[in-house]
Amino acid sequence: MATPFDAAVPVPPPAAPRSPALKTAHRHAAARPEPPSAPGPAREGGPPAPGDALPVVPRRHPGRWTAAVIALALFALVVNSVVRNDAFQWDVVGDWFTTRAVLDGLLLTLWLTGAVMVLGFLLGTGLAVMRLSANPVLRSLSWGYVWIFRSTPLLVQLLFWFNIGALYPTLGVGLPFGGPDLFSVSTVNLLGPTLTAVIGMTLHEAAYAAEVVRGGILSVEPGQTEAAQALGLSRWRTLRRVVVPQAMRSIVPTAGNMLIGTLKGTSIVSVLAVHDLLYSVQLVYNQTYQVIPLLMVATLWYIAVTTVLSIGQFYVERYYARGSARALPPTPLQRLRRRLATVGGTPRRSPAAEVRPVPGGDR
């Protein structure tokens, strides 16, 4: 029997069956994360809302600023003590800085440095190739040369070559097995102080240059040599066109240090009475008794030449770094321009930021 309440209650229709595609769409929609809400303005008072932007406060470095102030104060004290010390006699330094005697000694120092570096690296490159060869005799001779000349102080070597006439009074060319001499010359007349300094320093420098070149060659990946051999290149062409250009990245920094060390090491030839920069200065203050100002003249010239060589080393290293870095390091002039542009309110992008990544390079 039907009641009035049965007529008022609606009966829902039977649910239609869902298809598998509709079920998959609903599942992906439920698993998709909600998009983040846009950051709104911070509310006044109370904790910030989850979507509010937080202020960025730079980190403070009180210890760094304190150390900088202390270092600058100490540097100012040292500079003030040097500049205002009358014992340095800066007027005498200015008078002798560009005199003929000092400049002649400087030119001889520069010539001796260049000659020793060129000859030393030529001989050192040959020794390095001998050390890396498959011939055991050449390897042993190269190792013995490096061992002897690195184990002996440079001053001892210079004095030994200066007194070589005690061992070999004459040098000549003659027939073997006791035959007559075709040509002979006295060793004392042949080896003067300057030539003795060049020979002694070159042989000493070649021992260190051999290890520098050998280390640079070993720094090149063996696959480069294998690829060159696969292309049919000879061993000499592979060494000259493939290995050495890549090894220069490792050779140049150490060679630059050796160049600066050789420049300063030429002062040791003053014991042989070679008229280099230091010996020229010594001749002057032995007559005027102005030791400190004349030593300052030599010191300032050494600093000036070393600074020029250091700048040249930077650009040579930058040149050979072209194939190993995506962005070359900025030069001092580029850094100065960027700093001035930043101070002026127009910051410029660094060269590293302007380099576009190679497609497929980073995986």
Short mmCIF file of C-alpha atoms in Angstrom, two decimals:
data_model
loop_
_atom_site.label_atom_id
_atom_site.label_comp_id
_atom_site.label_asym_id
_atom_site.label_seq_id
_atom_site.Cartn_x
_atom_site.Cartn_y
_atom_site.Cartn_z
CA MET A 1 0.00 0.00 0.00
CA ALA A 2 1.51 3.35 -1.09
CA THR A 3 1.83 6.28 1.32
CA PRO A 4 2.06 10.02 0.60
CA PHE A 5 5.72 10.04 1.73
CA ASP A 6 6.71 7.49 -0.93
CA ALA A 7 5.55 9.79 -3.69
CA ALA A 8 7.56 12.77 -2.33
CA VAL A 9 10.98 11.01 -2.17
CA PRO A 10 12.77 11.07 -5.60
CA VAL A 11 14.42 7.90 -6.68
CA PRO A 12 17.91 8.51 -8.28
CA PRO A 13 18.45 6.94 -11.68
CA PRO A 14 20.99 4.15 -11.94
CA ALA A 15 24.62 5.43 -12.51
CA ALA A 16 26.04 4.91 -15.97
CA PRO A 17 29.19 2.79 -16.07
CA ARG A 18 32.46 4.79 -16.49
CA SER A 19 34.77 4.02 -19.37
CA PRO A 20 38.49 3.17 -18.67
CA ALA A 21 39.60 6.41 -20.41
CA LEU A 22 37.38 8.54 -18.15
CA LYS A 23 38.74 6.79 -15.04
CA THR A 24 42.36 7.47 -16.14
CA ALA A 25 41.59 11.17 -16.76
CA HIS A 26 40.07 11.54 -13.28
CA ARG A 27 43.09 9.79 -11.72
CA HIS A 28 45.61 12.15 -13.44
CA ALA A 29 43.55 15.20 -12.47
CA ALA A 30 43.59 14.13 -8.83
CA ALA A 31 47.36 13.49 -8.85
CA ARG A 32 48.22 16.87 -10.54
CA PRO A 33 49.57 19.36 -7.92
CA GLU A 34 47.82 22.64 -7.38
CA PRO A 35 49.54 25.64 -9.02
CA PRO A 36 51.23 27.94 -6.53
CA SER A 37 49.35 31.01 -5.67
CA ALA A 38 50.77 34.34 -6.81
CA PRO A 39 52.60 36.20 -4.06
CA GLY A 40 50.45 38.95 -2.74
CA PRO A 41 51.32 42.01 -0.71
CA ALA A 42 52.54 41.35 2.78
CA ARG A 43 49.92 41.82 5.41
CA GLU A 44 50.37 44.51 7.98
CA GLY A 45 51.01 42.92 11.33
CA GLY A 46 51.14 39.28 12.16
CA PRO A 47 53.10 36.47 10.49
CA PRO A 48 53.38 36.50 6.68
CA ALA A 49 51.03 34.38 4.69
CA PRO A 50 52.42 31.34 2.82
CA GLY A 51 52.15 33.22 -0.49
CA ASP A 52 53.67 36.51 0.69
CA ALA A 53 57.14 37.59 -0.57
CA LEU A 54 59.81 37.63 2.17
CA PRO A 55 62.35 40.48 2.36
CA VAL A 56 65.94 39.56 1.44
CA VAL A 57 68.48 40.79 3.99
CA PRO A 58 72.19 40.56 2.98
CA ARG A 59 74.45 38.68 5.33
CA ARG A 60 76.72 40.88 7.41
CA HIS A 61 80.47 40.22 7.70
CA PRO A 62 81.84 42.23 10.62
CA GLY A 63 84.99 40.11 10.89
CA ARG A 64 85.85 40.65 7.22
CA TRP A 65 85.54 44.43 7.50
CA THR A 66 87.55 44.48 10.73
CA ALA A 67 90.39 42.48 9.16
CA ALA A 68 90.37 44.79 6.11
CA VAL A 69 90.63 47.90 8.27
CA ILE A 70 93.50 46.42 10.31
CA ALA A 71 95.38 45.34 7.17
CA LEU A 72 94.98 48.77 5.56
CA ALA A 73 96.16 50.48 8.75
CA LEU A 74 99.30 48.31 8.90
CA PHE A 75 99.97 48.89 5.20
CA ALA A 76 99.63 52.64 5.68
CA LEU A 77 102.09 52.54 8.58
CA VAL A 78 104.67 50.62 6.51
CA VAL A 79 104.33 52.97 3.52
CA ASN A 80 104.58 56.01 5.78
CA SER A 81 107.72 54.66 7.46
CA VAL A 82 109.38 54.01 4.09
CA VAL A 83 108.41 57.29 2.43
CA ARG A 84 109.24 59.55 5.35
CA ASN A 85 112.47 57.80 6.33
CA ASP A 86 115.35 60.09 5.37
CA ALA A 87 117.83 57.20 5.48
CA PHE A 88 116.51 55.96 2.12
CA GLN A 89 117.69 59.21 0.48
CA TRP A 90 115.03 59.26 -2.21
CA ASP A 91 116.64 62.24 -3.91
CA VAL A 92 119.79 60.14 -4.48
CA VAL A 93 117.62 57.30 -5.79
CA GLY A 94 116.07 59.66 -8.33
CA ASP A 95 119.47 60.96 -9.41
CA TRP A 96 120.96 57.50 -10.08
CA PHE A 97 117.83 55.74 -11.36
CA THR A 98 118.36 56.54 -15.05
CA THR A 99 122.11 57.06 -15.21
CA ARG A 100 124.18 55.48 -17.97
CA ALA A 101 125.96 53.01 -15.68
CA VAL A 102 122.72 51.67 -14.22
CA LEU A 103 120.99 51.39 -17.61
CA ASP A 104 123.96 49.54 -19.12
CA GLY A 105 123.82 47.04 -16.27
CA LEU A 106 120.06 46.68 -16.77
CA LEU A 107 120.48 45.96 -20.48
CA LEU A 108 123.09 43.30 -19.77
CA THR A 109 120.77 41.73 -17.18
CA LEU A 110 117.88 41.61 -19.68
CA TRP A 111 120.12 40.20 -22.42
CA LEU A 112 121.53 37.54 -20.09
CA THR A 113 118.03 36.56 -18.93
CA GLY A 114 116.71 36.21 -22.49
CA ALA A 115 119.72 34.26 -23.73
CA VAL A 116 119.67 31.86 -20.79
CA MET A 117 115.92 31.21 -21.07
CA VAL A 118 115.99 30.57 -24.83
CA LEU A 119 119.06 28.34 -24.78
CA GLY A 120 117.97 26.61 -21.58
CA PHE A 121 114.52 25.69 -22.92
CA LEU A 122 115.93 24.53 -26.25
CA LEU A 123 118.32 22.19 -24.48
CA GLY A 124 115.68 21.26 -21.89
CA THR A 125 113.16 20.33 -24.61
CA GLY A 126 115.70 17.98 -26.16
CA LEU A 127 116.39 16.43 -22.78
CA ALA A 128 112.66 15.99 -22.14
CA VAL A 129 112.19 14.22 -25.47
CA MET A 130 115.16 11.96 -24.67
CA ARG A 131 113.63 11.20 -21.25
CA LEU A 132 110.35 10.15 -22.87
CA SER A 133 111.92 8.11 -25.69
CA ALA A 134 111.91 4.33 -25.87
CA ASN A 135 115.72 4.25 -26.05
CA PRO A 136 117.07 3.25 -22.61
CA VAL A 137 120.45 4.89 -23.28
CA LEU A 138 118.90 8.26 -24.09
CA ARG A 139 116.61 8.00 -21.06
CA SER A 140 119.53 7.25 -18.78
CA LEU A 141 121.67 10.08 -20.13
CA SER A 142 118.85 12.59 -19.77
CA TRP A 143 118.08 11.46 -16.24
CA GLY A 144 121.77 11.67 -15.28
CA TYR A 145 122.09 15.21 -16.66
CA VAL A 146 119.05 16.41 -14.72
CA TRP A 147 120.24 14.65 -11.58
CA ILE A 148 123.74 16.21 -11.65
CA PHE A 149 122.81 19.79 -12.52
CA ARG A 150 119.84 19.95 -10.17
CA SER A 151 121.94 18.60 -7.32
CA THR A 152 124.67 21.24 -7.62
CA PRO A 153 124.16 24.87 -6.51
CA LEU A 154 124.28 27.47 -9.24
CA LEU A 155 127.11 29.40 -7.58
CA VAL A 156 129.26 26.27 -7.45
CA GLN A 157 128.62 25.62 -11.14
CA LEU A 158 129.54 29.19 -12.10
CA LEU A 159 132.79 29.03 -10.12
CA PHE A 160 133.59 25.65 -11.66
CA TRP A 161 133.16 26.94 -15.21
CA PHE A 162 135.08 30.10 -14.36
CA ASN A 163 138.07 27.94 -13.34
CA ILE A 164 137.72 25.40 -16.14
CA GLY A 165 141.16 26.45 -17.39
CA ALA A 166 142.75 24.55 -14.52
CA LEU A 167 141.38 21.29 -15.99
CA TYR A 168 141.66 22.07 -19.69
CA PRO A 169 144.28 24.77 -20.38
CA THR A 170 143.69 24.58 -24.12
CA LEU A 171 140.81 23.51 -26.33
CA GLY A 172 141.51 22.41 -29.87
CA VAL A 173 140.79 20.08 -32.75
CA GLY A 174 143.41 17.58 -33.90
CA LEU A 175 143.97 14.21 -35.44
CA PRO A 176 143.07 11.22 -33.26
CA PHE A 177 145.50 8.79 -31.65
CA GLY A 178 148.14 11.36 -30.75
CA GLY A 179 148.16 13.26 -34.04
CA PRO A 180 149.03 16.95 -34.34
CA ASP A 181 146.56 19.65 -33.36
CA LEU A 182 144.86 21.41 -36.24
CA PHE A 183 143.45 24.20 -34.14
CA SER A 184 143.84 25.12 -30.47
CA VAL A 185 142.99 28.11 -28.28
CA SER A 186 143.67 28.98 -24.67
CA THR A 187 140.70 28.38 -22.42
CA VAL A 188 141.39 31.52 -20.40
CA ASN A 189 141.19 33.64 -23.54
CA LEU A 190 138.12 31.81 -24.86
CA LEU A 191 135.87 31.82 -21.78
CA GLY A 192 135.43 35.32 -20.43
CA PRO A 193 133.21 36.21 -17.46
CA THR A 194 130.10 36.90 -19.55
CA LEU A 195 130.39 33.74 -21.68
CA THR A 196 131.08 31.71 -18.54
CA ALA A 197 127.90 33.10 -16.96
CA VAL A 198 125.86 32.22 -20.05
CA ILE A 199 127.22 28.65 -20.19
CA GLY A 200 126.83 28.00 -16.48
CA MET A 201 123.31 29.42 -16.17
CA THR A 202 122.13 27.77 -19.40
CA LEU A 203 123.24 24.30 -18.31
CA HIS A 204 121.65 24.85 -14.91
CA GLU A 205 118.40 26.17 -16.42
CA ALA A 206 118.15 23.30 -18.90
CA ALA A 207 117.89 20.75 -16.10
CA TYR A 208 114.80 22.46 -14.69
CA ALA A 209 113.35 23.23 -18.13
CA ALA A 210 113.57 19.53 -19.03
CA GLU A 211 111.34 18.59 -16.11
CA VAL A 212 108.89 21.41 -16.90
CA VAL A 213 108.56 20.33 -20.54
CA ARG A 214 108.32 16.66 -19.59
CA GLY A 215 105.52 17.40 -17.12
CA GLY A 216 103.65 19.43 -19.75
CA ILE A 217 103.91 16.64 -22.32
CA LEU A 218 102.69 14.07 -19.81
CA SER A 219 99.68 16.26 -19.00
CA VAL A 220 98.28 15.73 -22.52
CA GLU A 221 95.76 12.90 -22.81
CA PRO A 222 97.18 9.78 -24.51
CA GLY A 223 94.12 9.72 -26.74
CA GLN A 224 95.40 12.80 -28.56
CA THR A 225 98.55 10.95 -29.61
CA GLU A 226 96.56 7.88 -30.59
CA ALA A 227 94.21 9.99 -32.73
CA ALA A 228 97.18 11.64 -34.46
CA GLN A 229 98.74 8.25 -35.17
CA ALA A 230 95.42 7.03 -36.55
CA LEU A 231 95.46 9.94 -38.99
CA GLY A 232 98.91 8.88 -40.17
CA LEU A 233 100.95 11.71 -38.63
CA SER A 234 104.59 11.03 -37.86
CA ARG A 235 105.95 11.12 -34.31
CA TRP A 236 107.73 14.44 -34.86
CA ARG A 237 104.66 16.05 -36.46
CA THR A 238 102.44 14.71 -33.69
CA LEU A 239 104.75 16.17 -31.07
CA ARG A 240 105.03 19.54 -32.82
CA ARG A 241 101.43 20.06 -33.95
CA VAL A 242 99.32 18.13 -31.45
CA VAL A 243 101.14 17.50 -28.16
CA VAL A 244 103.21 20.65 -27.62
CA PRO A 245 100.37 23.19 -28.25
CA GLN A 246 98.22 21.43 -25.66
CA ALA A 247 101.13 21.00 -23.25
CA MET A 248 101.76 24.75 -23.29
CA ARG A 249 98.84 25.24 -20.90
CA SER A 250 100.87 23.45 -18.25
CA ILE A 251 104.29 24.70 -19.35
CA VAL A 252 103.62 28.45 -19.51
CA PRO A 253 102.84 29.11 -15.79
CA THR A 254 105.95 27.29 -14.60
CA ALA A 255 108.06 28.77 -17.38
CA GLY A 256 106.91 32.24 -16.35
CA ASN A 257 108.04 31.61 -12.80
CA MET A 258 111.38 30.33 -14.10
CA LEU A 259 111.78 33.47 -16.23
CA ILE A 260 111.24 35.74 -13.24
CA GLY A 261 113.55 33.57 -11.13
CA THR A 262 116.23 33.73 -13.81
CA LEU A 263 115.94 37.52 -13.96
CA LYS A 264 116.60 37.78 -10.26
CA GLY A 265 119.15 34.96 -10.36
CA THR A 266 121.35 36.87 -12.78
CA SER A 267 122.48 38.96 -9.81
CA ILE A 268 124.64 36.00 -8.77
CA VAL A 269 126.94 36.55 -11.75
CA SER A 270 128.27 39.63 -9.96
CA VAL A 271 130.73 37.27 -8.24
CA LEU A 272 132.33 36.78 -11.67
CA ALA A 273 132.66 40.54 -12.20
CA VAL A 274 129.98 40.54 -14.90
CA HIS A 275 128.60 44.08 -15.25
CA ASP A 276 124.96 43.28 -14.64
CA LEU A 277 122.54 45.55 -12.79
CA LEU A 278 123.67 44.60 -9.29
CA TYR A 279 127.38 44.77 -10.11
CA SER A 280 126.95 48.19 -11.72
CA VAL A 281 125.22 49.45 -8.59
CA GLN A 282 127.95 47.98 -6.42
CA LEU A 283 130.62 49.82 -8.39
CA VAL A 284 128.80 53.08 -7.73
CA TYR A 285 128.25 52.72 -4.00
CA ASN A 286 131.81 51.47 -3.49
CA GLN A 287 132.85 54.95 -4.59
CA THR A 288 130.08 57.09 -3.07
CA TYR A 289 129.34 54.96 0.04
CA GLN A 290 125.61 55.46 -0.56
CA VAL A 291 124.71 51.80 -0.13
CA ILE A 292 121.01 51.98 0.71
CA PRO A 293 119.85 54.36 -2.05
CA LEU A 294 121.84 52.48 -4.71
CA LEU A 295 120.38 49.16 -3.57
CA MET A 296 116.93 50.76 -3.80
CA VAL A 297 117.72 51.71 -7.41
CA ALA A 298 118.42 48.06 -8.25
CA THR A 299 115.35 46.93 -6.29
CA LEU A 300 113.00 49.29 -8.12
CA TRP A 301 114.33 48.20 -11.51
CA TYR A 302 113.89 44.52 -10.62
CA ILE A 303 110.32 45.23 -9.48
CA ALA A 304 109.51 47.15 -12.68
CA VAL A 305 110.85 44.45 -15.01
CA THR A 306 109.20 41.66 -13.01
CA THR A 307 105.86 43.47 -13.22
CA VAL A 308 106.12 43.71 -17.01
CA LEU A 309 107.01 40.03 -17.26
CA SER A 310 104.08 39.07 -15.02
CA ILE A 311 101.67 40.99 -17.27
CA GLY A 312 103.10 39.27 -20.32
CA GLN A 313 102.76 35.88 -18.63
CA PHE A 314 99.06 36.57 -17.96
CA TYR A 315 98.32 37.25 -21.62
CA VAL A 316 100.33 34.23 -22.81
CA GLU A 317 98.42 31.98 -20.40
CA ARG A 318 95.16 33.51 -21.62
CA TYR A 319 96.17 32.81 -25.23
CA TYR A 320 96.83 29.10 -24.63
CA ALA A 321 93.64 28.73 -22.57
CA ARG A 322 91.43 29.27 -25.62
CA GLY A 323 90.75 25.59 -26.25
CA SER A 324 90.28 24.54 -22.63
CA ALA A 325 87.71 27.06 -21.34
CA ARG A 326 84.37 28.20 -22.68
CA ALA A 327 85.02 31.75 -21.48
CA LEU A 328 88.46 33.34 -21.27
CA PRO A 329 89.34 35.09 -18.01
CA PRO A 330 88.77 38.86 -18.22
CA THR A 331 91.77 41.08 -18.68
CA PRO A 332 92.60 43.76 -16.07
CA LEU A 333 91.27 46.43 -18.44
CA GLN A 334 87.98 44.55 -18.85
CA ARG A 335 87.66 44.19 -15.07
CA LEU A 336 88.26 47.92 -14.63
CA ARG A 337 85.64 48.79 -17.23
CA ARG A 338 83.12 46.46 -15.61
CA ARG A 339 83.82 47.95 -12.18
CA LEU A 340 83.39 51.49 -13.51
CA ALA A 341 80.19 50.49 -15.29
CA THR A 342 78.86 48.96 -12.08
CA VAL A 343 79.71 52.07 -10.09
CA GLY A 344 78.04 54.21 -12.75
CA GLY A 345 74.77 52.32 -12.35
CA THR A 346 74.84 50.31 -15.58
CA PRO A 347 76.04 46.83 -14.64
CA ARG A 348 77.40 44.79 -17.49
CA ARG A 349 77.28 41.08 -17.92
CA SER A 350 80.46 39.11 -17.44
CA PRO A 351 81.95 37.24 -20.42
CA ALA A 352 81.15 33.96 -18.69
CA ALA A 353 77.48 34.90 -18.51
CA GLU A 354 77.40 35.83 -22.22
CA VAL A 355 78.63 32.41 -23.33
CA ARG A 356 75.80 30.24 -24.57
CA PRO A 357 75.94 26.57 -23.58
CA VAL A 358 76.81 24.11 -26.28
CA PRO A 359 73.76 22.00 -27.27
CA GLY A 360 74.12 18.57 -25.78
CA GLY A 361 77.18 19.61 -23.78
CA ASP A 362 75.67 19.15 -20.33
CA ARG A 363 73.80 15.93 -19.84
#
